[in-house]
Coordinates of C-alpha atoms and ligand atoms in Angstrom, one line a residue:
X13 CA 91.3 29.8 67.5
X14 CA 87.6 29.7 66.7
X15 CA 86.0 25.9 65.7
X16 CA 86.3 26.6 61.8
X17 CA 90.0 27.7 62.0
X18 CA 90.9 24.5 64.3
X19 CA 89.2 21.9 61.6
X20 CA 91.1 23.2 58.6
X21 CA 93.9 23.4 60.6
X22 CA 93.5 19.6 61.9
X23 CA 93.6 18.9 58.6
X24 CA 96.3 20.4 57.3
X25 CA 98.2 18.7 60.5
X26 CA 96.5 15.4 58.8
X27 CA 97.9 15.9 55.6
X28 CA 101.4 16.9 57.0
X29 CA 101.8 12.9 58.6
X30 CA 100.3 11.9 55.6
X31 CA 102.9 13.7 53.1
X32 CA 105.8 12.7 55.9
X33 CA 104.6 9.2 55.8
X34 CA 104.8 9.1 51.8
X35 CA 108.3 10.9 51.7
X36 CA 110.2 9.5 54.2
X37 CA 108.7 6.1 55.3
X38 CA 107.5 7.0 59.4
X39 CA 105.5 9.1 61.0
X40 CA 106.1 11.9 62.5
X41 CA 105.2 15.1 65.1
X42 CA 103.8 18.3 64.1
X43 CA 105.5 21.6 65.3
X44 CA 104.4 24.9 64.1
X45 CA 106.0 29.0 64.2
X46 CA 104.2 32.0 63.1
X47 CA 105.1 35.0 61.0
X48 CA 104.1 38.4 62.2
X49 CA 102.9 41.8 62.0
X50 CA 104.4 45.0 63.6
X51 CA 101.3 47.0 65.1
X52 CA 104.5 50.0 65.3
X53 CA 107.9 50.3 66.3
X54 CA 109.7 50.2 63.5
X55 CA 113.9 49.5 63.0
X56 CA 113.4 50.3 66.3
X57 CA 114.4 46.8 68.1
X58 CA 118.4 47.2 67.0
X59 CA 118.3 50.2 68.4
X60 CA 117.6 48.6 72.2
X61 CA 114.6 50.4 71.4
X62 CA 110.4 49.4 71.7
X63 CA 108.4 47.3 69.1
X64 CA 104.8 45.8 69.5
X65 CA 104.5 43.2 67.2
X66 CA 101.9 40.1 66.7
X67 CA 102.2 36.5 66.0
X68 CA 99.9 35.7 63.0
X69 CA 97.8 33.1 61.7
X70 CA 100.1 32.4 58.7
X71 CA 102.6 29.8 60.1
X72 CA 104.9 27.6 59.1
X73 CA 104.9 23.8 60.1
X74 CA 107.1 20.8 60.0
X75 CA 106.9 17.4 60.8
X76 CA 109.7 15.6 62.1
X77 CA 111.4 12.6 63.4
X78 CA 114.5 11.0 64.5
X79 CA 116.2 9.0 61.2
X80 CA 118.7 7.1 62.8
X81 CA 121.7 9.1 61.1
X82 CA 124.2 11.7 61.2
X83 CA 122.4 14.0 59.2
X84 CA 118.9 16.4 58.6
X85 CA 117.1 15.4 55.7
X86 CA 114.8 18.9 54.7
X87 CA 112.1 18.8 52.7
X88 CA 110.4 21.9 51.4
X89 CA 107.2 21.8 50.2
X90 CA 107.1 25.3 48.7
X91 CA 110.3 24.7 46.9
X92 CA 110.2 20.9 46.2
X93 CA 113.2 19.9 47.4
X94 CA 115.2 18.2 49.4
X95 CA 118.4 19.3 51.0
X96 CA 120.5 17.2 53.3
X97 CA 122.4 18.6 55.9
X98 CA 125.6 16.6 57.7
X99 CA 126.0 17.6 61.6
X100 CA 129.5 17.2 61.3
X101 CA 130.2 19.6 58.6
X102 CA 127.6 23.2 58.5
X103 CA 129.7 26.0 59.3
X104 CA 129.7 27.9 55.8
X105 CA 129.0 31.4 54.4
X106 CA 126.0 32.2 52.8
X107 CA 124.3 30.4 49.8
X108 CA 121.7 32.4 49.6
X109 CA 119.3 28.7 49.6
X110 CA 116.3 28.5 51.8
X111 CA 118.4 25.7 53.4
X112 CA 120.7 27.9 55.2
X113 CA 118.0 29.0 57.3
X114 CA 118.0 24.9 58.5
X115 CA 121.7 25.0 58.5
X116 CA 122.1 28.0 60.8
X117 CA 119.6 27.0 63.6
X118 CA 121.0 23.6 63.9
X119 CA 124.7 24.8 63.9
X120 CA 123.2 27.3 66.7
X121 CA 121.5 24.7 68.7
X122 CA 125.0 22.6 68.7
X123 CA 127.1 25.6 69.6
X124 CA 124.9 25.9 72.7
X125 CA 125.8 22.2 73.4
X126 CA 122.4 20.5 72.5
X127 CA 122.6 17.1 71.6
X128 CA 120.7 17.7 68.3
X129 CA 119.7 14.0 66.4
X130 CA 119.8 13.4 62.9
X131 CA 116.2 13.8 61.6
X132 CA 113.5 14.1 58.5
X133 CA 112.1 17.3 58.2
X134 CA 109.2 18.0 55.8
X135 CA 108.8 22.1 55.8
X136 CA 105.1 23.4 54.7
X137 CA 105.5 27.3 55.2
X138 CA 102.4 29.3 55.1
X139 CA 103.8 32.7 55.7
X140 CA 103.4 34.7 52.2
X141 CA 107.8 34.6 51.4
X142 CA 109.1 37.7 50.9
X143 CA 106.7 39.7 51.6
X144 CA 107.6 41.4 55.4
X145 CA 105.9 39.1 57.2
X146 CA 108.8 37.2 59.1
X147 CA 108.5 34.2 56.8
X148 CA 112.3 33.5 57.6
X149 CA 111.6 33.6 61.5
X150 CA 108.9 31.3 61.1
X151 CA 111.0 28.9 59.5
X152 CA 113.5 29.6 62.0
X153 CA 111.7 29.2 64.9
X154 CA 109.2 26.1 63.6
X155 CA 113.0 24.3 62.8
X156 CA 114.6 24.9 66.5
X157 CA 111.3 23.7 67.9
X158 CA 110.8 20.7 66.1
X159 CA 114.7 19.6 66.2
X160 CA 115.1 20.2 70.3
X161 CA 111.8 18.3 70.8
X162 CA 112.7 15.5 68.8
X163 CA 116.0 15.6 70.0
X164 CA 114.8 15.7 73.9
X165 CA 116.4 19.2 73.9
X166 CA 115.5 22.4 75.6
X167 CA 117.0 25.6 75.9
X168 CA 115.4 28.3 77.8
X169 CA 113.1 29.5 75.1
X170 CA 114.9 32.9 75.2
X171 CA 118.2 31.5 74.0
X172 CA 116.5 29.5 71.2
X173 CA 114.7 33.0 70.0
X174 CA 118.9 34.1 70.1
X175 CA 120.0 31.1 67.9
X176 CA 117.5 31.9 65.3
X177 CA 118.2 35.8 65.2
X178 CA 122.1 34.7 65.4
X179 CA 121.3 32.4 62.4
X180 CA 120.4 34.7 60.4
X181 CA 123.3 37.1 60.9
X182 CA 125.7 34.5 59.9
X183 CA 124.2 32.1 57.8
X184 CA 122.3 34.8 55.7
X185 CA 123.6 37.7 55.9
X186 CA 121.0 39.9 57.3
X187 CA 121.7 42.2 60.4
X188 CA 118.2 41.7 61.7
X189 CA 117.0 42.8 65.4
X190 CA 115.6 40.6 67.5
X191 CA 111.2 41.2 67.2
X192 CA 110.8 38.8 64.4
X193 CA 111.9 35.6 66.0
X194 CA 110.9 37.0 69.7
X195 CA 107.5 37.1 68.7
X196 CA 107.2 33.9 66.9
X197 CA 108.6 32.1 70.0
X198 CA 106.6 34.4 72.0
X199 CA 103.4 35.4 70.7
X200 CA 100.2 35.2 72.6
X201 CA 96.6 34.5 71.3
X202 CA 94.7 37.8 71.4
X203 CA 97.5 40.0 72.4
X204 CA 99.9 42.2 70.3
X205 CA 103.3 41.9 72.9
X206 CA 105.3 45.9 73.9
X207 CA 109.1 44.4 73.9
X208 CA 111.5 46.6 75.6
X209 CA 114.1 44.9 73.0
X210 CA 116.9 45.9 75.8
X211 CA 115.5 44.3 78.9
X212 CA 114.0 41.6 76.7
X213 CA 110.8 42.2 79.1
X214 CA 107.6 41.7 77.2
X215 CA 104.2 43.2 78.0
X216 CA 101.4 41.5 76.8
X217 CA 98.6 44.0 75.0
X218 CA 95.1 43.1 74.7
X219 CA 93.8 43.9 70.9
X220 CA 90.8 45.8 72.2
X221 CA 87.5 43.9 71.3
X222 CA 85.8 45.3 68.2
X223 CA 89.4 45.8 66.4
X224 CA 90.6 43.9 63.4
X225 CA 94.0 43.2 61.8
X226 CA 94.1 43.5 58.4
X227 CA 97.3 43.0 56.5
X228 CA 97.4 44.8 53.1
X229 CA 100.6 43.0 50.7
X230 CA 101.6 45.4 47.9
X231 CA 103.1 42.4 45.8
X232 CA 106.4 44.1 45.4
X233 CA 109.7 43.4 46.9
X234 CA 112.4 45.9 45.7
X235 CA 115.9 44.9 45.1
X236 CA 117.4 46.7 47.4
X237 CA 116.0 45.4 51.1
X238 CA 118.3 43.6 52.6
X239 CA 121.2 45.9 51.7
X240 CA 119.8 49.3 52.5
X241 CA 118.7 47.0 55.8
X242 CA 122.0 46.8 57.1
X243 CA 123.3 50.7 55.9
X244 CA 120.2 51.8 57.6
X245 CA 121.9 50.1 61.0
X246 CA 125.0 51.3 60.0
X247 CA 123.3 54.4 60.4
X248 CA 122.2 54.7 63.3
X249 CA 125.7 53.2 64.5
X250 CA 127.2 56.3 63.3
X251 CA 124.8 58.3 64.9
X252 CA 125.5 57.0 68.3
X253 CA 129.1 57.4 68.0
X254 CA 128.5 60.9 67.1
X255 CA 126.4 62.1 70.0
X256 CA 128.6 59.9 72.4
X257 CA 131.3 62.7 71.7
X258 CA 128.9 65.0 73.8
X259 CA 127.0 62.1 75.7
X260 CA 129.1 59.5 77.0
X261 CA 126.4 57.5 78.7
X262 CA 124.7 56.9 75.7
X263 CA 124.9 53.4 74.5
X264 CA 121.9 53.4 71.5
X265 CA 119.7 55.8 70.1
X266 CA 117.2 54.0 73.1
X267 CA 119.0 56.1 75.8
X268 CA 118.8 59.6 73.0
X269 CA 115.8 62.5 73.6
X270 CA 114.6 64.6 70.8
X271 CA 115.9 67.1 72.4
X272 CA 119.4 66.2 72.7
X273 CA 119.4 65.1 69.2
X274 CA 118.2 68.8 68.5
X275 CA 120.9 70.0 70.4
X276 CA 123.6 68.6 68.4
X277 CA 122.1 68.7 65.2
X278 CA 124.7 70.7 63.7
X279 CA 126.9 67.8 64.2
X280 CA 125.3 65.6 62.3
X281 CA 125.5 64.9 58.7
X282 CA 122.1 65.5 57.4
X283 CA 121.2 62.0 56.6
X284 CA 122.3 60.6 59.5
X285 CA 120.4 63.4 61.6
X286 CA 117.2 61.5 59.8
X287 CA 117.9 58.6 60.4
X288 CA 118.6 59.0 63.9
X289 CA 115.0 61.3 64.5
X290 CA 113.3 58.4 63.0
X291 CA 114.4 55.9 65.6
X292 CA 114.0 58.7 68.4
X293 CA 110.3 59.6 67.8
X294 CA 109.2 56.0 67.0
X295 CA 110.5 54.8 70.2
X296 CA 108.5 57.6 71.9
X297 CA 105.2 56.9 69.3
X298 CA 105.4 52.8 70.5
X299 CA 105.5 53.6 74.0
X300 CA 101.7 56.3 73.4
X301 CA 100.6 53.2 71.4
X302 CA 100.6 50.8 73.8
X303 CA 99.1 53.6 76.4
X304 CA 96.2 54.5 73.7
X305 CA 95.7 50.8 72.7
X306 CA 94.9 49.7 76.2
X307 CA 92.8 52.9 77.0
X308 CA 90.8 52.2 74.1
X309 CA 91.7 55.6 72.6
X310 CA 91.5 54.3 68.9
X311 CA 91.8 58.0 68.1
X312 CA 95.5 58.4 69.3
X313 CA 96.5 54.8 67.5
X314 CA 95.6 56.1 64.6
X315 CA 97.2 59.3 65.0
X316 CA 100.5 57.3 65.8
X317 CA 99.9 54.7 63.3
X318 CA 100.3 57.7 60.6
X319 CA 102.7 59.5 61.9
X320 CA 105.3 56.1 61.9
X321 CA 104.5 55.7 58.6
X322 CA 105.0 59.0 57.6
X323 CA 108.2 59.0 59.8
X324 CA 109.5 56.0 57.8
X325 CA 108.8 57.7 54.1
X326 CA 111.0 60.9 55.1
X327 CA 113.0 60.5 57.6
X328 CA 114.1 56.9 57.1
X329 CA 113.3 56.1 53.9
X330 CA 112.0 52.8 53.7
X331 CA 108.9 53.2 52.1
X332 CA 108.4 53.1 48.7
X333 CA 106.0 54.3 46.2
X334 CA 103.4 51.1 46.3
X335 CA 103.4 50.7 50.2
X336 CA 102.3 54.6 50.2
X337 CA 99.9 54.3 48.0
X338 CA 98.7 50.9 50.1
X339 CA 98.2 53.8 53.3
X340 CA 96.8 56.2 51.2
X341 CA 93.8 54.2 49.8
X342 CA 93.1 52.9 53.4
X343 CA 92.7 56.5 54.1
X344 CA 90.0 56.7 52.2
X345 CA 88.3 53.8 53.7
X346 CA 85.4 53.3 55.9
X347 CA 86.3 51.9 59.5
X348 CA 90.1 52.5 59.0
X349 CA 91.8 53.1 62.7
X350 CA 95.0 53.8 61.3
X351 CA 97.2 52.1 58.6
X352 CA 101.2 52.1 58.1
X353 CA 104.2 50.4 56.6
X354 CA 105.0 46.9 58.3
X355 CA 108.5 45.3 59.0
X356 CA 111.8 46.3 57.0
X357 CA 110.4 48.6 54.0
X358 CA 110.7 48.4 50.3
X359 CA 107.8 46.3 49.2
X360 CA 105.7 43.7 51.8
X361 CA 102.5 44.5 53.6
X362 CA 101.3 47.4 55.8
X363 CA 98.7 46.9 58.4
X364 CA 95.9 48.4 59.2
X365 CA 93.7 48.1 62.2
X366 CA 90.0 48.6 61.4
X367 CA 86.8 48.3 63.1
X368 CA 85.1 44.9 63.0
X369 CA 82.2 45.3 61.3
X370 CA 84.1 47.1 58.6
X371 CA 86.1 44.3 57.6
X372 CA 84.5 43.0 54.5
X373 CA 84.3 46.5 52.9
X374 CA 87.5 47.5 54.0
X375 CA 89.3 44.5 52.3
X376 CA 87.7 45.2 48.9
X377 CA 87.9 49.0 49.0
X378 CA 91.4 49.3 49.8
X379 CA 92.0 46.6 46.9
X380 CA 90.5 48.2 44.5
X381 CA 91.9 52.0 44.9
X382 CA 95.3 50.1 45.6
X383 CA 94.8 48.5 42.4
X384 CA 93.9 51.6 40.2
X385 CA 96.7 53.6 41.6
X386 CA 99.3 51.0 40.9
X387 CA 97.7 48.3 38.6
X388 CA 98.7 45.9 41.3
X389 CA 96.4 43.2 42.6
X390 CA 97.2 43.1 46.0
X391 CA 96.3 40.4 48.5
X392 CA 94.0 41.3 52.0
X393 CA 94.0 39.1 54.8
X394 CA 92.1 39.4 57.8
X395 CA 94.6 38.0 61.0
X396 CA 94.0 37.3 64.9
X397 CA 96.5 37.7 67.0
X398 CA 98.0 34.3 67.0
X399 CA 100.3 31.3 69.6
X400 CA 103.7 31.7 69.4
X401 CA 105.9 28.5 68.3
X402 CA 105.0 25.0 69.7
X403 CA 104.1 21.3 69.1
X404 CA 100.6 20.7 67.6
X405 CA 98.3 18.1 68.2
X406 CA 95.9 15.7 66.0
X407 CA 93.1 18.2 66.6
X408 CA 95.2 21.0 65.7
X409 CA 95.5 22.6 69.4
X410 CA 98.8 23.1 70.5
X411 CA 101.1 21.0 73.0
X412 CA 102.9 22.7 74.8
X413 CA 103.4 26.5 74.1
X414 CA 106.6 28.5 75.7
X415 CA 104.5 31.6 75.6
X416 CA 104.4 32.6 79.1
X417 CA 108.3 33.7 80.5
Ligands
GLA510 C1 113.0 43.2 59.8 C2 114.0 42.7 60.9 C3 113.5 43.1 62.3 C4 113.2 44.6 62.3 C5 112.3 45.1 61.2 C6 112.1 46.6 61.1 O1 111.8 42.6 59.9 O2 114.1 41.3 60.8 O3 114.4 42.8 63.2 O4 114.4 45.4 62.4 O5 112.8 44.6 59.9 O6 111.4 47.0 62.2

């Protein structure tokens, strides 16, 4: 974090106790969780298959502190409101209220026998909501931190990133993989991570010196993400039982080769055929990224970096008319590496990697053709490659980070 970054983030951490202090009477500790970027590996991760994500500087922080009772007391900032939570009573379907985010971690933690506290919570996310960039994770992740450490808990951090992803699939709804909430936990400062999602092994990747991440939001979230989310795994589900008819080994589309996927394409109804050749050749394309990244061959990234996204518009269908035109006017820009669709599809960011010195230009290029092919303002920011989830201190560095496995 350079000296700028830490000062306006030791004040924010100020202003956190500060707004704790005024809302519920103490004071309190400062946790924080990041959202993220996916450099490539796309719908890959429920697939057992490869993504290389990157914790981001967007985070989102809570203060906390024991209260004495039986219950969590949540305060959001972004939403102005307080929800409280009994430990006694949380199992429940979906509401559909940022609460059940809260509500699903701490049921998680007490399922795994954690003597979770009651607490105050005041919830300051940072992470731009609903617009692919793990927002939910980071609330996730930022919650399970703060309650175990207040609570004199601690799970190995790999079963917390577990409780958060489990969270989600029961308290709201969404079959997500595992990459989101792996790499808030996870994430380390400089690096973009290569998760075999199987072996849960990461390797950490150095974003070569001279290479900038620049997130691109379209400002549009289409209707229809989370539920064409879960057909897409459906999907691929299909797909394996199909080839296991001819492949009895095969246990996800991680274990499948182009070519046996060619080999039995007449079996395969032709969406599903897609679908499936999607997951196949991304798996492949994240595995050459990683290789190119770390040899420096900016070339080949952006080779791959196309080819996913392309690979996403027409084979998955995930993309939608905003985030190609996003791609397309980085195309045209100068010091673009390579530029694709980011996290689940239909609306959010994509990101681009661009040369350093480019930045600045970049950033207001890619605006401005973005905005006269759409008539959308869209938002730029410029990230590092961020901590993962930990406690922070007065001066903004962080505590105690479970980064290293
Ligand atoms: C969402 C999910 C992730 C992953 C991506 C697509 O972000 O939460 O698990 O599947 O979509 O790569």
């Amino acid at each position: 974090m350079n000296p700028a970054t830490r000062a306006l983030e030791a004040n924010r951490t100020d202003k956190l106790r500060e707004m704790f202090r005024e809302h519920f009477g103490t004071s309190a500790r400062i946790f924080r969780a990041p959202g993220r970027v996916n450099l490539i590996g796309e719908h890959t991760d429920y697939n057992d298959g490869f993504v290389m994500p990157v914790a981001i500087d967007f985070a989102t922080w809570v203060a906390g502190c024991a209260n004495e009772t039986n219950s969590i007391r949540a305060h959001s900032r972004q939403y102005n409101e307080t929800v409280t939570l009994n430990l006694d009573s949380l199992e429940g379907p979906p509401t559909g209220h940022w609460s059940d985010f809260v509500r699903g971690v701490v049921y998680g933690l007490l399922q795994a026998e954690q003597k979770i506290v009651g607490a105050d919570l005041l919830i300051d996310g940072q992470v731009p909501l609903g617009s692919g960039l793990s927002s939910s994770a980071a609330l996730e992740l930022a919650t399970a931190t703060a309650l175990q450490a207040i609570s004199h808990a601690q799970l190995p951090a790999i079963e917390t990133v577990k409780i958060c992803q489990n969270a989600e699939h029961t308290f709201v709804g969404a079959r997500c993989g595992i990459m989101d909430q792996f790499i808030s936990q996870f994430g380390q400062a400089g690096h973009a991570l290569l998760l075999d999602c199987r072996s849960l092994e990461p390797i950490a990747v150095p974003i070569p010196h001279g290479v900038e991440i620049v997130i691109c939001n379209t400002m549009v979230k289409h209707e229809l993400a989370s539920g064409e989310y879960n057909r897409r795994r459906a999907d691929c589900e299909e797909g394996i039982r199909i080839l296991q008819n001819f492949l009895p080994g095969v246990r996800a589309l991680r274990d499948v080769s182009l070519a046996d996927l060619e080999a039995h394409r007449t079996s395969f109804p032709e969406r599903i055929y897609h679908r499936c050749r999607h997951v196949v050749t991304e798996n492949a394309r994240t595995q050459q990224f990683a290789d190119a990244l770390t040899r420096g061959d900016l070339l080949t990234v952006g080779r791959l970096m196309a080819e996913s996204h392309e690979s996403l518009r027409a084979d998955y269908e995930v993309s939608c008319p905003e985030l190609d035109a996003m791609v397309q006017s980085a195309a045209h820009c100068e010091g673009l590496i390579g530029a694709r669709m980011t996290g689940g599809g239909f609306g959010g960011c994509t990101v681009n990697l661009v040369h350093a010195d480019c930045t600045e230009a970049f950033a207001k290029r890619v605006a401005a053709d973005y905005f006269r092919a759409t008539t959308i303002e869209p938002c730029v920011y410029s990230t590092t490659a961020a901590q993962g989830a930990g406690e922070v201190n007065d001066d903004a560095t962080q505590v105690r980070s479970r980064g290293a496995r």
